[in-house]
Coordinates of C-alpha atoms in Angstrom, one line a residue:
X1 CA -4.8 8.3 10.3
X2 CA -2.6 10.7 11.4
X3 CA -2.7 11.1 15.0
X4 CA -0.9 13.9 16.2
X5 CA 0.6 17.2 14.5
X6 CA 4.0 18.5 15.4
X7 CA 3.7 21.1 17.7
X8 CA 6.0 23.4 15.4
X9 CA 4.1 24.8 12.5
X10 CA 6.8 25.5 10.0
X11 CA 7.2 27.7 7.0
X12 CA 9.4 25.3 4.9
X13 CA 9.6 27.0 1.2
X14 CA 8.6 23.9 -0.5
X15 CA 5.1 24.4 1.1
X16 CA 4.5 26.8 -1.9
X17 CA 5.0 24.4 -4.4
X18 CA 2.7 22.2 -2.8
X19 CA -0.1 24.9 -2.7
X20 CA 0.5 25.2 -6.1
X21 CA -0.1 21.5 -6.6
X22 CA -3.9 22.1 -5.4
X23 CA -5.7 20.4 -3.0
X24 CA -4.5 16.8 -3.6
X25 CA -7.7 15.4 -5.0
X26 CA -8.3 15.0 -8.8
X27 CA -5.8 17.2 -10.3
X28 CA -8.3 18.6 -13.5
X29 CA -10.3 22.1 -13.7
X30 CA -14.2 20.2 -13.6
X31 CA -17.1 21.8 -15.6
X32 CA -20.1 22.4 -13.3
X33 CA -21.8 19.4 -11.8
X34 CA -24.9 18.0 -12.8
X35 CA -27.6 15.6 -11.9
X36 CA -26.4 12.1 -13.0
X37 CA -28.1 10.3 -15.8
X38 CA -30.9 7.9 -14.7
X39 CA -29.5 4.6 -14.3
X40 CA -25.9 5.8 -14.0
X41 CA -24.1 3.0 -11.3
X42 CA -20.6 3.4 -9.4
X43 CA -19.1 1.2 -7.5
X44 CA -17.2 2.3 -4.6
X45 CA -14.6 -0.2 -3.5
X46 CA -13.7 0.2 0.4
X47 CA -15.9 1.8 3.1
X48 CA -13.6 4.0 4.8
X49 CA -13.8 7.7 5.0
X50 CA -13.0 8.3 1.3
X51 CA -15.4 5.8 0.1
X52 CA -18.6 6.7 2.4
X53 CA -18.0 10.2 1.2
X54 CA -17.6 9.4 -2.5
X55 CA -20.8 7.6 -1.9
X56 CA -22.7 10.3 -0.4
X57 CA -21.9 12.7 -2.8
X58 CA -22.8 10.2 -5.6
X59 CA -26.0 9.5 -4.0
X60 CA -27.2 12.9 -3.4
X61 CA -26.6 13.4 -7.3
X62 CA -29.0 10.3 -7.7
X63 CA -26.4 7.9 -8.9
X64 CA -26.9 4.3 -7.8
X65 CA -23.9 3.6 -5.8
X66 CA -22.8 -0.2 -4.5
X67 CA -20.2 0.1 -1.9
X68 CA -17.6 -3.2 -1.8
X69 CA -15.7 -3.8 1.5
X70 CA -13.3 -6.4 2.5
X71 CA -13.9 -5.8 6.0
X72 CA -17.3 -7.0 8.1
X73 CA -17.8 -3.4 9.1
X74 CA -17.5 0.3 7.7
X75 CA -14.9 2.9 8.8
X76 CA -12.1 1.7 7.6
X77 CA -9.2 3.4 9.5
X78 CA -11.7 5.2 11.3
X79 CA -12.7 2.4 14.2
X80 CA -14.5 3.1 17.1
X81 CA -15.1 0.3 19.0
X82 CA -17.0 2.0 21.8
X83 CA -17.6 5.6 22.7
X84 CA -13.8 6.9 23.8
X85 CA -12.2 3.7 21.9
X86 CA -10.8 4.8 18.9
X87 CA -8.8 2.2 17.6
X88 CA -7.7 4.3 14.2
X89 CA -8.2 7.7 14.0
X90 CA -8.7 10.1 17.3
X91 CA -8.2 13.8 16.3
X92 CA -10.1 16.3 13.9
X93 CA -6.9 18.2 13.2
X94 CA -7.3 21.5 12.9
X95 CA -11.2 22.4 13.2
X96 CA -11.1 25.9 11.2
X97 CA -12.2 25.1 7.6
X98 CA -12.4 21.4 8.4
X99 CA -15.2 19.6 6.7
X100 CA -15.5 16.9 9.6
X101 CA -16.7 20.0 11.8
X102 CA -20.0 20.3 9.3
X103 CA -20.5 16.4 9.7
X104 CA -20.0 16.7 13.3
X105 CA -22.5 19.4 13.6
X106 CA -25.0 17.6 11.1
X107 CA -25.3 14.8 13.7
X108 CA -25.0 17.0 17.1
X109 CA -21.7 15.1 17.8
X110 CA -19.9 17.2 20.8
X111 CA -16.1 18.2 20.0
X112 CA -13.7 18.3 23.0
X113 CA -10.4 20.6 22.5
X114 CA -7.2 18.9 22.9
X115 CA -4.8 20.9 24.8
X116 CA -1.1 19.7 23.8
X117 CA 0.2 22.1 26.1
X118 CA -1.3 20.2 28.9
X119 CA 1.6 17.7 28.6
X120 CA 3.9 16.7 30.9
X121 CA 7.3 15.1 30.8
X122 CA 8.3 12.1 33.2
X123 CA 11.7 10.6 33.5
X124 CA 12.5 7.8 36.1
X125 CA 8.7 7.9 38.0
X126 CA 9.3 11.8 37.9
X127 CA 7.5 14.7 36.4
X128 CA 10.5 16.8 34.7
X129 CA 10.1 20.8 35.9
X130 CA 8.6 23.5 33.1
X131 CA 11.9 24.3 32.6
X132 CA 13.3 21.5 31.8
X133 CA 10.3 20.6 29.4
X134 CA 10.6 23.5 27.7
X135 CA 14.0 22.8 27.1
X136 CA 12.8 19.1 25.1
X137 CA 10.4 21.5 23.1
X138 CA 13.3 23.8 22.3
X139 CA 15.7 21.1 21.2
X140 CA 13.0 19.6 18.8
X141 CA 12.8 23.1 17.5
X142 CA 16.4 23.5 16.6
X143 CA 16.3 20.3 15.2
X144 CA 13.4 20.8 12.9
X145 CA 15.1 24.1 11.5
X146 CA 18.2 21.7 10.9
X147 CA 16.3 19.3 8.9
X148 CA 14.5 22.0 7.0
X149 CA 18.0 23.7 6.3
X150 CA 19.4 20.3 5.1
X151 CA 16.3 19.5 3.0
X152 CA 16.6 22.7 0.5
X153 CA 20.0 21.1 -0.3
X154 CA 18.8 17.4 -0.3
X155 CA 17.8 15.3 -3.5
X156 CA 14.6 13.6 -3.7
X157 CA 16.6 10.4 -2.4
X158 CA 17.6 11.9 0.8
X159 CA 16.6 10.3 3.9
X160 CA 15.6 12.3 7.2
X161 CA 17.6 10.2 9.5
X162 CA 20.8 12.2 7.7
X163 CA 19.8 15.3 9.2
X164 CA 19.0 13.5 12.4
X165 CA 22.9 12.1 12.4
X166 CA 24.3 15.6 11.6
X167 CA 22.6 17.3 14.3
X168 CA 23.4 14.8 16.9
X169 CA 27.2 15.6 16.0
X170 CA 26.5 19.4 17.2
X171 CA 24.9 18.2 20.6
X172 CA 26.5 18.1 24.0
X173 CA 26.8 14.6 25.1
X174 CA 24.3 15.1 27.5
X175 CA 21.3 15.7 25.2
X176 CA 22.3 13.0 22.7
X177 CA 19.8 10.9 24.7
X178 CA 17.1 13.2 24.8
X179 CA 17.6 13.5 21.3
X180 CA 16.1 9.8 20.4
X181 CA 13.0 10.7 22.4
X182 CA 12.5 13.8 20.5
X183 CA 12.9 12.2 17.5
X184 CA 10.9 8.9 18.3
X185 CA 8.0 11.4 19.8
X186 CA 7.7 14.3 17.6
X187 CA 8.5 12.7 14.1
X188 CA 8.2 8.6 14.3
X189 CA 4.7 9.3 16.1
X190 CA 3.9 11.9 14.0
X191 CA 4.4 10.2 10.8
X192 CA 4.0 6.7 11.4
X193 CA 7.7 6.0 10.2
X194 CA 11.4 6.1 11.3
X195 CA 13.2 9.3 9.9
X196 CA 15.3 6.4 7.8
X197 CA 11.5 5.9 5.8
X198 CA 11.3 9.6 5.6
X199 CA 12.2 11.7 2.9
X200 CA 14.6 14.8 4.0
X201 CA 13.5 16.9 1.5
X202 CA 9.6 16.4 2.0
X203 CA 9.0 14.9 5.4
X204 CA 7.2 18.3 6.2
X205 CA 4.6 18.0 3.5
X206 CA 0.9 19.2 3.9
X207 CA -0.7 22.4 5.1
X208 CA -1.9 22.3 8.7
X209 CA -5.7 24.0 9.5
X210 CA -6.1 26.3 11.6
X211 CA -7.6 25.8 15.2
X212 CA -7.2 23.9 18.7
X213 CA -7.2 19.8 17.9
X214 CA -10.6 18.0 18.6
X215 CA -11.6 14.9 20.1
X216 CA -14.9 13.3 19.8
X217 CA -16.5 12.0 23.0
X218 CA -19.4 10.1 20.9
X219 CA -17.1 8.2 18.6
X220 CA -15.4 9.5 15.3
X221 CA -17.6 6.9 13.8
X222 CA -20.5 9.1 14.7
X223 CA -19.7 11.4 11.6
X224 CA -21.1 8.5 9.3
X225 CA -24.4 9.1 10.4
X226 CA -24.3 12.0 8.2
X227 CA -23.7 10.4 5.3
X228 CA -26.3 8.5 2.5
X229 CA -26.3 5.2 2.7
X230 CA -25.4 3.1 -0.8
X231 CA -28.0 1.7 -2.8
X232 CA -26.0 -1.9 -2.3
X233 CA -23.4 -2.3 0.3
X234 CA -21.4 -5.3 0.3
X235 CA -19.3 -6.5 3.5
X236 CA -16.7 -9.3 4.1
X237 CA -16.3 -9.1 0.3
X238 CA -13.0 -8.8 -0.7
X239 CA -12.6 -7.5 -4.6
X240 CA -9.7 -9.5 -6.3
X241 CA -9.4 -8.3 -9.6
X242 CA -10.8 -4.5 -11.3
X243 CA -11.5 -4.8 -14.8
X244 CA -12.1 -1.3 -16.6
X245 CA -12.5 -0.3 -19.9
X246 CA -14.7 2.1 -21.8
X247 CA -17.4 -0.3 -21.4
X248 CA -17.2 0.2 -17.8
X249 CA -15.8 -1.7 -14.8
X250 CA -16.0 -5.0 -13.4
X251 CA -15.0 -6.0 -9.9
X252 CA -14.1 -9.8 -9.5
X253 CA -14.9 -11.1 -5.8
X254 CA -15.0 -14.7 -4.6
X255 CA -18.7 -14.5 -4.4
X256 CA -19.0 -13.6 -7.6
X257 CA -18.7 -10.2 -10.3
X258 CA -20.2 -6.9 -9.9
X259 CA -20.4 -4.7 -12.5
X260 CA -20.7 -0.8 -12.6
X261 CA -20.2 2.1 -15.3
X262 CA -17.4 3.5 -13.2
X263 CA -15.3 2.6 -9.7
X264 CA -13.7 4.6 -7.3
X265 CA -11.1 2.3 -5.3
X266 CA -10.2 3.7 -1.9
X267 CA -8.4 1.1 -0.3
X268 CA -5.3 2.0 1.4
X269 CA -2.2 2.5 0.1
X270 CA -0.5 -0.1 2.1
X271 CA -3.0 -2.9 0.6
X272 CA -2.5 -1.5 -2.8
X273 CA 1.7 -1.8 -2.6
X274 CA 0.7 -5.7 -2.1
X275 CA -0.5 -5.9 -5.5
X276 CA -4.1 -5.7 -4.5
X277 CA -6.8 -5.5 -6.2
X278 CA -5.2 -6.8 -9.5
X279 CA -5.7 -4.0 -12.0
X280 CA -6.8 -5.4 -15.7
X281 CA -5.4 -3.7 -17.5
X282 CA -2.4 -3.1 -15.2
X283 CA -1.8 0.5 -13.6
X284 CA 0.8 2.3 -15.5
X285 CA 3.0 5.5 -15.5
X286 CA 2.7 7.7 -12.6
X287 CA 0.0 5.4 -10.8
X288 CA 2.3 2.8 -10.8
X289 CA 5.4 4.8 -9.5
X290 CA 3.4 6.8 -6.7
X291 CA 2.4 3.1 -5.0
X292 CA 6.0 2.2 -5.4
X293 CA 7.5 5.1 -4.2
X294 CA 5.1 6.4 -1.5
X295 CA 5.6 5.2 2.1
X296 CA 3.0 3.7 4.6
X297 CA 3.8 4.2 8.1
X298 CA 2.4 2.4 11.2
X299 CA 1.0 3.9 14.6
X300 CA -0.6 1.7 17.1
X301 CA -2.4 2.3 20.0
X302 CA -3.5 0.2 23.3
X303 CA -6.2 1.6 25.2
X304 CA -6.9 0.7 28.9
X305 CA -9.7 1.5 31.3
X306 CA -8.8 1.2 34.9
X307 CA -11.2 1.1 38.0
X308 CA -9.9 4.3 38.9
X309 CA -7.4 7.3 37.8
X310 CA -4.1 7.0 39.3
X311 CA -2.2 9.5 37.3
X312 CA -2.7 13.3 37.3
X313 CA -6.2 14.2 36.2
X314 CA -6.0 17.2 34.5
X315 CA -3.0 16.9 32.2
X316 CA -4.0 16.0 28.2
X317 CA -1.2 14.1 27.5
X318 CA 2.2 12.7 28.9
X319 CA 5.7 11.5 27.8
X320 CA 7.7 9.2 29.1
X321 CA 11.6 9.6 28.4
X322 CA 12.9 6.1 28.2
X323 CA 16.3 4.4 26.3
X324 CA 13.6 1.9 25.1
X325 CA 11.4 4.2 23.2
X326 CA 8.7 1.8 24.3
X327 CA 5.2 3.7 25.0
X328 CA 6.8 7.0 25.1
X329 CA 3.6 8.7 25.0
X330 CA 0.3 8.7 26.2
X331 CA -3.2 10.5 26.0
X332 CA -5.2 10.9 29.3
X333 CA -9.4 10.2 28.2
X334 CA -10.3 11.6 31.5
X335 CA -10.7 15.3 30.3
X336 CA -12.4 13.6 27.1
X337 CA -14.9 11.1 27.9
X338 CA -14.9 11.2 31.9
X339 CA -13.7 7.4 32.0
X340 CA -10.3 6.6 33.7
X341 CA -8.9 5.2 30.7
X342 CA -5.1 6.0 28.6
X343 CA -4.3 5.7 25.5
X344 CA -0.9 4.4 24.6
X345 CA 1.4 5.1 21.3
X346 CA 4.2 3.1 19.0
X347 CA 5.1 3.9 16.0
X348 CA 7.5 2.9 13.1
X349 CA 9.3 -0.3 13.1
X350 CA 9.2 -0.7 17.0
X351 CA 5.3 -0.8 16.7
X352 CA 5.8 -3.0 13.5
X353 CA 7.9 -5.6 15.4
X354 CA 5.9 -5.2 18.5
X355 CA 2.7 -6.4 16.4
X356 CA 4.0 -10.0 16.4
X357 CA 4.0 -10.5 20.2
X358 CA 0.6 -11.7 22.1
X359 CA -1.5 -9.3 23.8
X360 CA -0.6 -10.7 27.2
X361 CA 3.3 -9.7 26.2
X362 CA 1.9 -6.1 24.8
X363 CA -0.1 -5.5 27.5
X364 CA 3.0 -6.5 30.0
X365 CA 5.3 -4.1 28.2
X366 CA 2.4 -1.3 28.3
X367 CA 1.7 -1.7 31.9
X368 CA 5.4 -2.0 32.9
X369 CA 6.0 1.5 31.7
X370 CA 3.0 2.7 33.7
X371 CA 4.3 1.3 36.7
X372 CA 8.0 2.8 36.1
X373 CA 6.1 6.4 35.5
X374 CA 3.5 6.4 38.3
X375 CA 4.7 3.7 41.2
X376 CA 4.5 -0.2 41.7
X377 CA 1.2 0.2 42.7
X378 CA -0.5 1.3 39.9
X379 CA -3.9 -0.6 38.9
X380 CA -4.8 -3.5 37.0
X381 CA -7.0 -2.5 33.8
X382 CA -10.4 -3.7 33.6
X383 CA -10.9 -3.7 29.7
X384 CA -7.7 -3.7 26.7
X385 CA -7.7 -2.6 23.2
X386 CA -4.5 -3.4 21.3
X387 CA -4.4 -2.6 17.6
X388 CA -2.0 -4.0 14.7
X389 CA -2.3 -2.1 11.6
X390 CA 0.5 -3.1 9.9
X391 CA -0.3 -7.0 9.9
X392 CA -4.2 -6.0 8.9
X393 CA -4.6 -7.6 5.7
X394 CA -7.1 -4.9 4.8
X395 CA -5.1 -1.7 5.5
X396 CA -0.9 -3.0 6.1
X397 CA 0.1 0.1 7.9
X398 CA -2.4 3.2 9.5
X399 CA -1.0 6.1 7.0
X400 CA 1.0 7.0 4.2
X401 CA 4.1 9.2 4.1
X402 CA 6.4 10.5 2.2
X403 CA 9.1 8.1 1.8
X404 CA 12.8 8.8 0.4
X405 CA 12.6 9.4 -3.5
X406 CA 9.4 10.2 -3.3
X407 CA 7.7 13.8 -3.7
X408 CA 4.3 15.7 -3.4
X409 CA 4.1 14.9 -7.3
X410 CA 3.5 11.1 -6.5
X411 CA 0.4 11.9 -4.3
X412 CA -1.0 14.3 -7.3
X413 CA -0.4 11.4 -10.0
X414 CA -2.0 8.9 -7.8
X415 CA -5.0 11.0 -7.6
X416 CA -5.4 11.5 -11.6
X417 CA -8.2 9.6 -13.0
X418 CA -6.5 5.8 -14.1
X419 CA -9.3 6.0 -16.9
X420 CA -12.2 8.1 -17.4
X421 CA -14.1 5.1 -15.6
X422 CA -11.6 4.5 -12.5
X423 CA -10.3 6.6 -10.0
X424 CA -8.5 6.1 -6.8
X425 CA -8.9 8.1 -3.7
X426 CA -8.2 8.3 0.0
X427 CA -5.5 9.7 2.3
X428 CA -2.5 8.8 0.1
X429 CA -4.1 10.7 -3.0
X430 CA -4.1 14.6 -0.9
X431 CA -1.2 16.8 -1.3
X432 CA -2.5 19.5 1.5
X433 CA -3.8 16.9 4.2
X434 CA -2.3 13.5 3.7
X435 CA -3.1 10.7 6.6
X436 CA -5.1 13.0 7.7
X437 CA -9.1 11.9 7.9
X438 CA -10.7 15.2 6.2
X439 CA -7.6 14.7 3.4
X440 CA -9.4 11.4 2.8
X441 CA -12.9 12.8 3.0
X442 CA -12.1 15.5 0.5
X443 CA -10.5 13.1 -1.9
X444 CA -13.6 11.0 -1.9
X445 CA -15.6 14.2 -2.9
X446 CA -13.2 15.4 -5.7
X447 CA -13.4 11.7 -7.3
X448 CA -17.2 11.6 -7.0
X449 CA -17.6 15.0 -8.6
X450 CA -14.9 13.8 -11.4
X451 CA -17.2 11.5 -12.3
X452 CA -20.5 13.2 -11.8
X453 CA -19.0 16.3 -14.3
X454 CA -17.5 13.2 -16.8
X455 CA -20.0 10.3 -17.3
X456 CA -22.5 10.4 -19.8

């Protein structure tokens, strides 16, 4: 899920339209929820946050639930490999009104505020003075306002890269190299996609929740302990075909079929875009169009633990201004977990290309970046974790975005019931909180509520 929010909270006028569309879940006025009829059975495909939230909601209403997951673990794109080692989502973005806070409180998971203002910039091994750091932020503010102005006049097919190009022409030559760093760190890392893959008119989608972002030292996956388990759990069991109709749903897998009265499908957009699972009858209308038009971005991490701290201990994050754009941003985990560890990022096409390299080559490039920043005596890591979300067959990317030609209406359409017995859910179905874990949670709950209010 999305790992960073832009430091500028924009007031784009199209946000008013987005809010009119609702919360990005099932776009219907639902009757009051009731307890499910005895024997009602619902299958949930995908054990990420949306799927687990749907199972919890249905189970508490007395529905028999069947959870089917292609991976050998639950969590999906929330993946805590160890305390402090988040290979998927990391942040709770905006705790005010965020349902994830309630989950954290329910399981006693401590939350630590993450201070983006404790961020340093480095160039050629030197820390930039505060005045130069502020100039970088001001450059982004100017770029952001420029893009919003152009976006108001742009058609839905326009690319964000158009605004970058026109803004670049306005800059002095001395600022043009810095612009590349700003675009990479503030937008490509934010959306997991390069500007040519983002809609100029709609890139600034969603609504930010208030409050300081937070991290969970014990691990994001601790939140799952707040959920009720499914009656049946099938791991390592990809669903190949979903047949649906008035009689219910049949999930075809390599190890036999599973039947249910209804199903909620929460597989990531990147997988749906590859044509899996197959739907029978095929998805049509707004669903097929939304899957085709929405974008799926990539944000990859490397998490390195060291024998000692060899960087400023108190900063929360730092950026590297470098022409290569490799490893341009790092998070310091010392203030969060107390461990001497760093988490580095690459996004967009750069991240996708890097996935083809070996672990040794990826680690070597990350260590080169750190040594260029902090000196050749920088220590070797004692543990390494590397992600490859783009090539992951059960994800095919990190999170969704609005590509040129798409609009928030596509997310709205994706969340509309396919059939009275079949719904899609997940972060890509959220209008107000796309690419966010809390958006996935709310989408799963909304899909479950729809079935609870409509099934016989």
